[in-house]
Structures are given as C-alpha cells and as structure tokens.
Amino acid sequence: NFSHPKTKKQIICPVCGNKFPKSTGKIYCSDECRNSVKYAGYPTIEEIEERYIELKNWEKVAQSFNLTRKVIQGIRKRSNKLWERE
C-alpha cells in the first residue's frame, strides 16, 4: 500500500500564464491579474486627476470619460488602497 500525497489539479491563469492550484471559483492567479481584466479600458488615476484639474467637477470628469461618477469614485478608491499597501 502506497500513500500518495494529494496533488491538487493545477490550472493556468488566462492573463499571465502562471500555474496555480485549482480552487472553487478561482480563475486568476492573483488580484492583479483579476483586476487587469476587470478594469481594462478604464482611465488611469493620473488621467482622472488631470481631467479633474481641467474640469474641477467629478460629474463632468465622469461624463468626459463616458462613465458614471460612481465608477470614477471606485477607481479613485482602488488607487488609494494600492498606495496604502506600498
């Protein structure tokens, strides 16, 4: 009788190609890969801040990118969280 350690099935991240252990519902290997897909096409925080300096109004900034103010707010929040990690 041989006892083999359980080996988890490995899957490949569709963004970066890294292999990682399969777990229920997980598609990407990291938050960075997940976010790169989720937020693709959105303006960067730098673009948003530059537009705010020009327009001086968050609603106008959102309209200029054809987004909602709430989406702009989310990008700004996410950017602040990234700064806090560093």
PDB file of N, CA and C in Angstrom, residues 15-17 24 42-43 67 70 74 77:
ATOM      1  N   VAL A  15      -4.398  35.329 -17.838  1.00  0.00           N
ATOM      2  CA  VAL A  15      -3.762  36.630 -18.059  1.00  0.00           C
ATOM      3  C   VAL A  15      -2.248  36.479 -18.202  1.00  0.00           C
ATOM      4  N   CYS A  16      -1.607  35.842 -17.199  1.00  0.00           N
ATOM      5  CA  CYS A  16      -0.138  35.799 -17.195  1.00  0.00           C
ATOM      6  C   CYS A  16       0.446  34.422 -17.521  1.00  0.00           C
ATOM      7  N   GLY A  17      -0.389  33.380 -17.497  1.00  0.00           N
ATOM      8  CA  GLY A  17       0.102  32.043 -17.830  1.00  0.00           C
ATOM      9  C   GLY A  17       0.687  31.273 -16.657  1.00  0.00           C
ATOM     10  N   THR A  24     -12.165  26.365  -5.872  1.00  0.00           N
ATOM     11  CA  THR A  24     -13.513  26.626  -6.353  1.00  0.00           C
ATOM     12  C   THR A  24     -13.714  28.083  -6.747  1.00  0.00           C
ATOM     13  N   TYR A  42     -10.631  51.259 -18.579  1.00  0.00           N
ATOM     14  CA  TYR A  42     -10.944  52.403 -17.725  1.00  0.00           C
ATOM     15  C   TYR A  42      -9.747  53.345 -17.694  1.00  0.00           C
ATOM     16  N   PRO A  43      -9.987  54.618 -17.462  1.00  0.00           N
ATOM     17  CA  PRO A  43      -8.867  55.567 -17.391  1.00  0.00           C
ATOM     18  C   PRO A  43      -8.007  55.313 -16.148  1.00  0.00           C
ATOM     19  N   LEU A  67     -18.411  57.614 -18.376  1.00  0.00           N
ATOM     20  CA  LEU A  67     -18.591  56.706 -17.247  1.00  0.00           C
ATOM     21  C   LEU A  67     -19.499  57.372 -16.219  1.00  0.00           C
ATOM     22  N   LYS A  70     -19.882  57.127 -10.010  1.00  0.00           N
ATOM     23  CA  LYS A  70     -19.586  56.025  -9.093  1.00  0.00           C
ATOM     24  C   LYS A  70     -18.394  55.184  -9.587  1.00  0.00           C
ATOM     25  N   GLY A  74     -14.892  54.661  -7.662  1.00  0.00           N
ATOM     26  CA  GLY A  74     -14.301  53.349  -7.414  1.00  0.00           C
ATOM     27  C   GLY A  74     -12.843  53.278  -7.845  1.00  0.00           C
ATOM     28  N   LYS A  77     -10.864  55.156  -5.241  1.00  0.00           N
ATOM     29  CA  LYS A  77     -10.744  54.373  -4.008  1.00  0.00           C
ATOM     30  C   LYS A  77      -9.713  53.260  -4.165  1.00  0.00           C
TER      31      LYS A  77
END
